[in-house]
Structure formats: C-alpha cells, structure tokens
Amino acid sequence: MRSFVVLALVGLGAQLVDGSLGMAYGVTSTTLLLAAGTSPAAASATVHLSEIGTTLASGAAHWRFGNVDWKVVLKVGIPGAFGAFAGATFLSWLSTETAAPFMALVLLALGVYVLVRFTRRGPSTANLGKPLRRRFLAPLGVVAGFVDASGGGGWGPVGTPALLASGRMEPRKVIGTIDTSEFLVAVAASLGFLTGLGTAGVNAGWAAALLLGGLVAAPVAAWLVRHLPPAVLGAAVGGLIIVTNARTLLRSDWIDAGDPVRYGVYAVLYAVWAGALGYSIRRYRDERRAERETEAAGAAGEAAVPEASG
C-alpha cells in the first residue's frame, strides 16, 4: 500500500511538472523507477502504459483551456508514434546491463537540456502565428518518439524546445499541443513494449498508481501553465534529473567510479543546480518587478491625460 501511495504521489508530481512545462513526466517517473531498482525496459513500459491515461486527461484539459493546435498534434504525433514503436522495440532487445547506463545517459542529457533551457531566457516570438511545416514536424516527431521510448522519456524535452525555438506558437499552445500529441506516442510505445517484452516485468499496479496521480494533477497543471513561473520549476526538475542519473552512471559498469570521484562530482552538480535555481528565481523576480513598474508607469500616464486635458 505504501508503494502505491508513493507512486501515486510521483505520478501527481510528474504530471504537474509535465503539464506546466510540456515535458518531464516520463523523464521524472522513469528516473524514480530506475532508482527503485526496476529494469530499464520495464520502467519505460510501465511509465508509457500509465501515460496513455495521463496524456488523454492532460490533452482534454489543455483543449478546454484553448491550449491545443490540432493540426500540429497530428503532424508531429503520427510520426512520433512510429518513432516510439521503433524505440520501444530497440530498448526491449537490449540487455539490462547495457540498457541501464544507456537510459541513464539519455536521461542525464535530457536533464541537462531541461536545466539549461529553463535557466536561460526564452526564445524570440518574432515569427509568432506563422504555420509550422510538415517537413519540420515529421522528422521532429520521429526523433522525439524514438528518444522517448528508448530513453524512458524525451517527447517533451525534445519536442517542446524545438517548437518554442521556432517562435511560431505561443508557449501555452506549445505545451498543450505536445502534451496532447503524446497520447499517440504513449499508445505506440506501449504496443512496441508488448511486442518486445510481452507482459514480463511490466507492473500494472505501478502503472495504475502513476496513472491515478497523473489524472488528479492533469487539470491542475493545465491551469497552472498560465500562472506558474516555468523557469524556476524547470531548473528545479532539471537538476533533480541530472543528479539522480549521474549517480546511476557513476555506479554503472561503464564508469564504476570510486567514492572520492563520485562525491566530488555530486558536490559540483549540487553547486551548479543551486546556482541555476537561484539565478532562475532572481530572474523571475526581476521580470515581475519590471512588469509591475511598467504597469505603474502606464497607469500614471493614463491618470495624467485627464489632468492635462482639464
């Protein structure tokens, strides 16, 4: 019962992050399942099975809040489904000894990307409103889907920054569209794991717990995307993913680092994480202060107009 409650809380937290940032449900959940000793393929399969429900609920919530571009959902989601099926089949073929450090490396890279992406300033919006072409969306979907299934997460960390970088969609619509299209990816990945693994190692109870937490969080996250400072949340989650998967890599047969090396690396990573988080908080406060000053100046200017005319 304790494991079920813990996993439900993990699913809730991961979906709050994913629905607010457009990424990191799979990365966060898979990282924690690996830390609990689950095999890489079984962890990814369990997470993707739960994502069938969470992405459906998240997509519906984002749709109600007007955060979804359905044309982009299909253009990126269908190629993503093919990539996810291939990625799931690939991971199913790898031995646990090979898959564990491989997945940790992928997750570590995604964690670095999340941390950097949300610590620095956002992309330009000069091209906002221009259409996204299929020749850009289709390859993006295939790559993001393959990384998502083979690495235990990656649809959001690959897809969301790419769409944001294009500057052609509002951030809230990027997040809602990526979350909604992930339903197709989750279904295809689950079919790929069933083909490669059968039901071996897939814990339906764990998937149900993650799903329950995600269903509770989905509508809240769709609302939070309009109010939560993404830079702060992204820096916090990115750092957690980096530290956890660096630990897995340093203990793996690929590196097998001794205690002095591991603790030295941990110290550096924690320092970088704290610095990035502190910088994100300061930048958010500075931006809020600038917004308030601009609003105050505008209000003062409006008040001065009637006085001048009088």
C-alpha positions as a printed NumPy array, in Angstrom:
array([[  0.   ,   0.   ,   0.   ],
       [  2.865,   2.356,   0.833],
       [  4.435,   1.77 ,  -2.618],
       [  1.101,   2.517,  -4.302],
       [  0.722,   5.815,  -2.426],
       [  4.333,   6.821,  -3.125],
       [  3.968,   6.066,  -6.832],
       [  0.668,   7.945,  -6.971],
       [  2.44 ,  10.974,  -5.494],
       [  5.249,  10.53 ,  -8.045],
       [  2.659,  10.467, -10.836],
       [  0.96 ,  13.539,  -9.426],
       [  4.206,  15.488,  -9.166],
       [  5.452,  14.348, -12.568],
       [  2.184,  15.349, -14.256],
       [  2.18 ,  18.747, -12.55 ],
       [  5.654,  19.3  , -13.978],
       [  4.775,  17.911, -17.414],
       [  1.502,  19.781, -17.757],
       [  3.172,  23.028, -16.698],
       [  6.4  ,  22.729, -18.721],
       [  5.309,  20.492, -21.606],
       [  7.935,  17.928, -20.606],
       [  9.417,  15.661, -17.942],
       [  6.594,  13.251, -16.917],
       [  8.384,  10.288, -18.464],
       [ 11.865,  11.507, -17.547],
       [ 10.901,  12.116, -13.908],
       [  8.865,   8.917, -13.444],
       [ 11.386,   6.676, -15.205],
       [ 14.263,   8.157, -13.214],
       [ 12.496,   7.324,  -9.95 ],
       [ 11.506,   3.818, -11.086],
       [ 15.118,   3.105, -12.071],
       [ 16.269,   4.375,  -8.681],
       [ 13.859,   1.865,  -7.108],
       [ 15.562,  -0.987,  -8.98 ],
       [ 13.208,  -1.529, -11.934],
       [ 14.812,  -2.74 , -15.171],
       [ 15.084,  -0.063, -17.897],
       [ 12.683,  -1.673, -20.367],
       [ 10.115,  -2.466, -17.663],
       [ 10.388,   1.073, -16.243],
       [  9.795,   2.687, -19.631],
       [  6.978,   0.245, -20.427],
       [  5.278,   0.923, -17.078],
       [  5.545,   4.681, -17.481],
       [  4.234,   4.639, -21.059],
       [  1.316,   2.423, -20.048],
       [  0.34 ,   4.996, -17.403],
       [  0.858,   7.801, -19.92 ],
       [ -1.973,   6.509, -22.101],
       [ -4.361,   7.733, -19.431],
       [ -2.452,  10.791, -18.228],
       [ -1.865,  12.194, -21.721],
       [ -5.534,  11.672, -22.61 ],
       [ -6.619,  13.563, -19.479],
       [ -3.958,  16.235, -19.96 ],
       [ -4.915,  16.725, -23.607],
       [ -8.587,  17.114, -22.702],
       [ -7.728,  19.653, -20.003],
       [ -5.482,  21.673, -22.317],
       [ -8.167,  21.566, -25.013],
       [-10.721,  23.047, -22.583],
       [ -8.316,  25.886, -21.793],
       [ -7.66 ,  26.538, -25.513],
       [ -4.027,  25.379, -25.407],
       [ -4.08 ,  22.909, -28.352],
       [ -3.322,  23.301, -32.079],
       [ -4.879,  20.134, -33.537],
       [ -3.156,  20.428, -36.927],
       [  0.244,  20.335, -35.245],
       [ -0.898,  17.484, -32.97 ],
       [ -1.447,  15.232, -35.982],
       [  1.569,  16.382, -37.986],
       [  4.006,  15.713, -35.124],
       [  2.124,  12.982, -33.236],
       [  1.683,  10.421, -36.025],
       [  5.398,  10.392, -36.991],
       [  6.124,  10.361, -33.255],
       [  4.103,   7.182, -32.872],
       [  6.247,   5.398, -35.488],
       [  9.416,   6.588, -33.753],
       [  8.126,   5.482, -30.355],
       [  7.279,   1.97 , -31.587],
       [ 10.79 ,   1.633, -33.021],
       [ 12.368,   2.963, -29.808],
       [ 10.394,   0.565, -27.608],
       [ 11.387,  -2.392, -29.773],
       [ 15.04 ,  -1.3  , -29.682],
       [ 15.094,  -0.989, -25.875],
       [ 13.379,  -4.377, -25.485],
       [ 16.261,  -6.028, -27.356],
       [ 18.981,  -4.581, -25.098],
       [ 20.231,  -6.497, -22.064],
       [ 19.637,  -4.901, -18.654],
       [ 23.399,  -4.394, -18.164],
       [ 23.575,  -2.392, -21.399],
       [ 20.197,  -0.681, -21.129],
       [ 20.614,   0.752, -17.611],
       [ 23.612,   3.029, -18.297],
       [ 22.299,   3.795, -21.799],
       [ 18.995,   5.035, -20.383],
       [ 20.744,   6.927, -17.584],
       [ 22.906,   8.682, -20.192],
       [ 19.86 ,   9.679, -22.252],
       [ 18.005,  10.902, -19.174],
       [ 21.085,  12.781, -17.97 ],
       [ 21.36 ,  14.571, -21.327],
       [ 17.666,  15.436, -21.209],
       [ 18.056,  16.717, -17.656],
       [ 20.902,  18.996, -18.734],
       [ 18.756,  20.274, -21.584],
       [ 15.797,  20.969, -19.283],
       [ 18.032,  22.795, -16.787],
       [ 19.727,  24.94 , -19.45 ],
       [ 16.517,  25.569, -21.384],
       [ 14.643,  26.964, -18.392],
       [ 17.566,  28.791, -16.806],
       [ 18.345,  30.96 , -19.829],
       [ 15.927,  33.433, -21.354],
       [ 13.119,  32.305, -23.626],
       [ 13.188,  32.253, -27.453],
       [ 12.16 ,  35.028, -29.8  ],
       [  8.499,  35.378, -30.761],
       [  9.115,  37.343, -33.977],
       [  7.552,  34.583, -36.124],
       [  4.521,  34.052, -33.879],
       [  1.482,  32.905, -35.864],
       [  3.335,  31.61 , -38.932],
       [  2.479,  27.99 , -39.875],
       [  4.769,  25.078, -38.973],
       [  5.658,  22.921, -41.963],
       [  5.33 ,  19.151, -42.139],
       [  8.944,  18.768, -43.292],
       [  9.974,  20.192, -39.907],
       [  7.351,  18.453, -37.751],
       [  7.614,  14.933, -39.2  ],
       [ 11.372,  14.386, -38.561],
       [ 10.978,  16.059, -35.16 ],
       [  8.212,  13.624, -34.259],
       [ 10.181,  10.544, -35.335],
       [ 13.297,  11.548, -33.383],
       [ 11.387,  12.655, -30.278],
       [  9.273,   9.484, -30.297],
       [ 12.315,   7.214, -30.604],
       [ 14.154,   9.011, -27.78 ],
       [ 11.03 ,   8.971, -25.624],
       [ 10.532,   5.215, -25.789],
       [ 14.179,   4.127, -25.762],
       [ 15.222,   6.578, -23.05 ],
       [ 12.156,   6.351, -20.817],
       [ 11.224,   9.945, -21.613],
       [ 12.029,  12.632, -24.13 ],
       [  8.916,  13.528, -26.099],
       [  8.574,  16.804, -24.212],
       [ 12.289,  17.631, -23.73 ],
       [ 12.884,  17.168, -27.472],
       [  9.583,  18.411, -28.894],
       [  8.757,  21.361, -26.646],
       [ 12.069,  23.262, -27.027],
       [ 12.036,  22.684, -30.807],
       [  8.561,  24.19 , -31.176],
       [  9.395,  27.023, -28.78 ],
       [ 12.597,  27.772, -30.691],
       [ 10.609,  28.154, -33.916],
       [  8.873,  31.162, -32.351],
       [  5.693,  30.348, -34.296],
       [  3.448,  29.221, -31.418],
       [  2.529,  30.708, -28.068],
       [  4.284,  28.868, -25.205],
       [  0.988,  27.704, -23.695],
       [ -0.076,  26.244, -27.065],
       [  3.292,  24.535, -27.495],
       [  2.881,  22.855, -24.103],
       [ -0.747,  21.886, -24.696],
       [ -0.044,  20.568, -28.204],
       [  2.962,  18.49 , -27.138],
       [  1.072,  17.058, -24.144],
       [ -1.909,  16.148, -26.331],
       [  0.131,  14.548, -29.139],
       [  1.976,  12.449, -26.553],
       [ -1.129,  10.241, -26.291],
       [ -0.313,   8.799, -29.741],
       [  3.308,   8.268, -28.677],
       [  2.307,   6.527, -25.433],
       [ -0.034,   4.122, -27.244],
       [  2.578,   3.253, -29.887],
       [  5.352,   2.797, -27.299],
       [  3.132,   0.526, -25.196],
       [  2.378,  -1.61 , -28.252],
       [  6.11 ,  -1.762, -29.001],
       [  6.917,  -2.921, -25.469],
       [  4.135,  -5.514, -25.561],
       [  5.599,  -6.793, -28.823],
       [  9.149,  -6.901, -27.47 ],
       [  8.565,  -7.867, -23.832],
       [  5.068,  -9.266, -23.62 ],
       [  3.818,  -8.534, -20.109],
       [  7.111,  -9.62 , -18.472],
       [  8.382,  -7.132, -15.935],
       [  5.607,  -4.597, -16.523],
       [  3.972,  -3.809, -13.184],
       [  0.329,  -2.986, -13.869],
       [ -0.175,  -1.877, -10.254],
       [  2.643,   0.653, -10.518],
       [  1.252,   1.917, -13.815],
       [ -2.179,   2.311, -12.177],
       [ -0.653,   4.27 ,  -9.281],
       [  1.221,   6.62 , -11.636],
       [ -1.965,   6.998, -13.685],
       [ -4.077,   7.872, -10.653],
       [ -1.682,  10.597,  -9.544],
       [ -1.415,  11.926, -13.092],
       [ -5.196,  12.077, -13.533],
       [ -5.545,  14.159, -10.378],
       [ -2.799,  16.549, -11.498],
       [ -3.719,  16.942, -15.201],
       [ -6.446,  19.617, -14.923],
       [ -4.467,  21.494, -12.258],
       [ -1.365,  21.543, -14.472],
       [ -3.345,  22.813, -17.474],
       [ -4.449,  25.753, -15.331],
       [ -1.001,  26.275, -13.758],
       [  0.663,  26.665, -17.156],
       [ -0.832,  30.173, -17.21 ],
       [  0.405,  31.109, -13.726],
       [  3.481,  29.104, -12.656],
       [  6.984,  30.507, -13.302],
       [  8.348,  27.853, -15.711],
       [ 11.965,  28.935, -15.319],
       [ 12.008,  28.117, -11.596],
       [ 10.166,  24.803, -11.964],
       [ 12.281,  23.765, -14.959],
       [ 15.539,  24.483, -13.123],
       [ 14.382,  22.503, -10.09 ],
       [ 13.281,  19.461, -12.085],
       [ 16.259,  19.527, -14.446],
       [ 18.671,  19.486, -11.514],
       [ 16.877,  16.552,  -9.882],
       [ 17.061,  14.518, -13.09 ],
       [ 20.758,  15.311, -13.591],
       [ 21.815,  14.358, -10.053],
       [ 19.798,  11.131,  -9.988],
       [ 21.005,   9.823, -13.344],
       [ 24.604,  10.933, -12.781],
       [ 24.53 ,   8.732,  -9.683],
       [ 23.333,   5.769, -11.772],
       [ 26.025,   6.332, -14.41 ],
       [ 28.858,   6.712, -11.898],
       [ 27.856,   3.426, -10.226],
       [ 27.416,   1.54 , -13.526],
       [ 29.911,  -0.851, -15.099],
       [ 30.564,   1.773, -17.772],
       [ 32.322,   4.038, -15.255],
       [ 32.395,   2.317, -11.835],
       [ 33.821,   5.424, -10.14 ],
       [ 35.267,   5.257,  -6.646],
       [ 33.814,   7.148,  -3.689],
       [ 36.136,  10.206,  -3.924],
       [ 35.283,  10.732,  -7.592],
       [ 31.56 ,  10.227,  -7.074],
       [ 31.319,  12.563,  -4.103],
       [ 33.365,  15.192,  -5.943],
       [ 31.041,  15.02 ,  -8.936],
       [ 27.984,  15.184,  -6.667],
       [ 29.361,  18.311,  -4.976],
       [ 29.881,  20.026,  -8.336],
       [ 26.423,  19.025,  -9.602],
       [ 24.68 ,  20.223,  -6.444],
       [ 26.546,  23.538,  -6.649],
       [ 25.559,  24.011, -10.325],
       [ 21.967,  23.051,  -9.527],
       [ 21.766,  25.524,  -6.641],
       [ 23.305,  28.274,  -8.785],
       [ 20.877,  27.666, -11.668],
       [ 17.901,  27.589,  -9.325],
       [ 18.999,  30.778,  -7.573],
       [ 19.565,  32.513, -10.909],
       [ 16.115,  31.446, -12.16 ],
       [ 14.434,  32.771,  -9.023],
       [ 16.285,  36.097,  -9.248],
       [ 15.46 ,  36.465, -12.947],
       [ 11.789,  35.724, -12.301],
       [ 11.676,  38.344,  -9.529],
       [ 13.419,  40.903, -11.747],
       [ 10.963,  40.272, -14.574],
       [  7.988,  40.578, -12.224],
       [  9.391,  43.822, -10.804],
       [  9.888,  45.221, -14.316],
       [  6.312,  44.265, -15.242],
       [  4.924,  45.997, -12.156],
       [  6.976,  49.14 , -12.882],
       [  5.733,  49.164, -16.491],
       [  2.129,  48.756, -15.334],
       [  2.561,  51.528, -12.761],
       [  4.082,  53.854, -15.359],
       [  1.223,  53.118, -17.743],
       [ -1.371,  53.777, -15.039],
       [  0.362,  57.046, -14.12 ],
       [  0.381,  58.12 , -17.771],
       [ -3.345,  57.418, -18.135],
       [ -4.087,  59.384, -14.985],
       [ -2.05 ,  62.353, -16.263],
       [ -4.029,  62.626, -19.535],
       [ -7.342,  63.763, -17.985],
       [ -5.496,  66.243, -15.747],
       [ -3.697,  67.757, -18.754],
       [ -6.892,  67.997, -20.772],
       [ -8.709,  69.563, -17.803]])
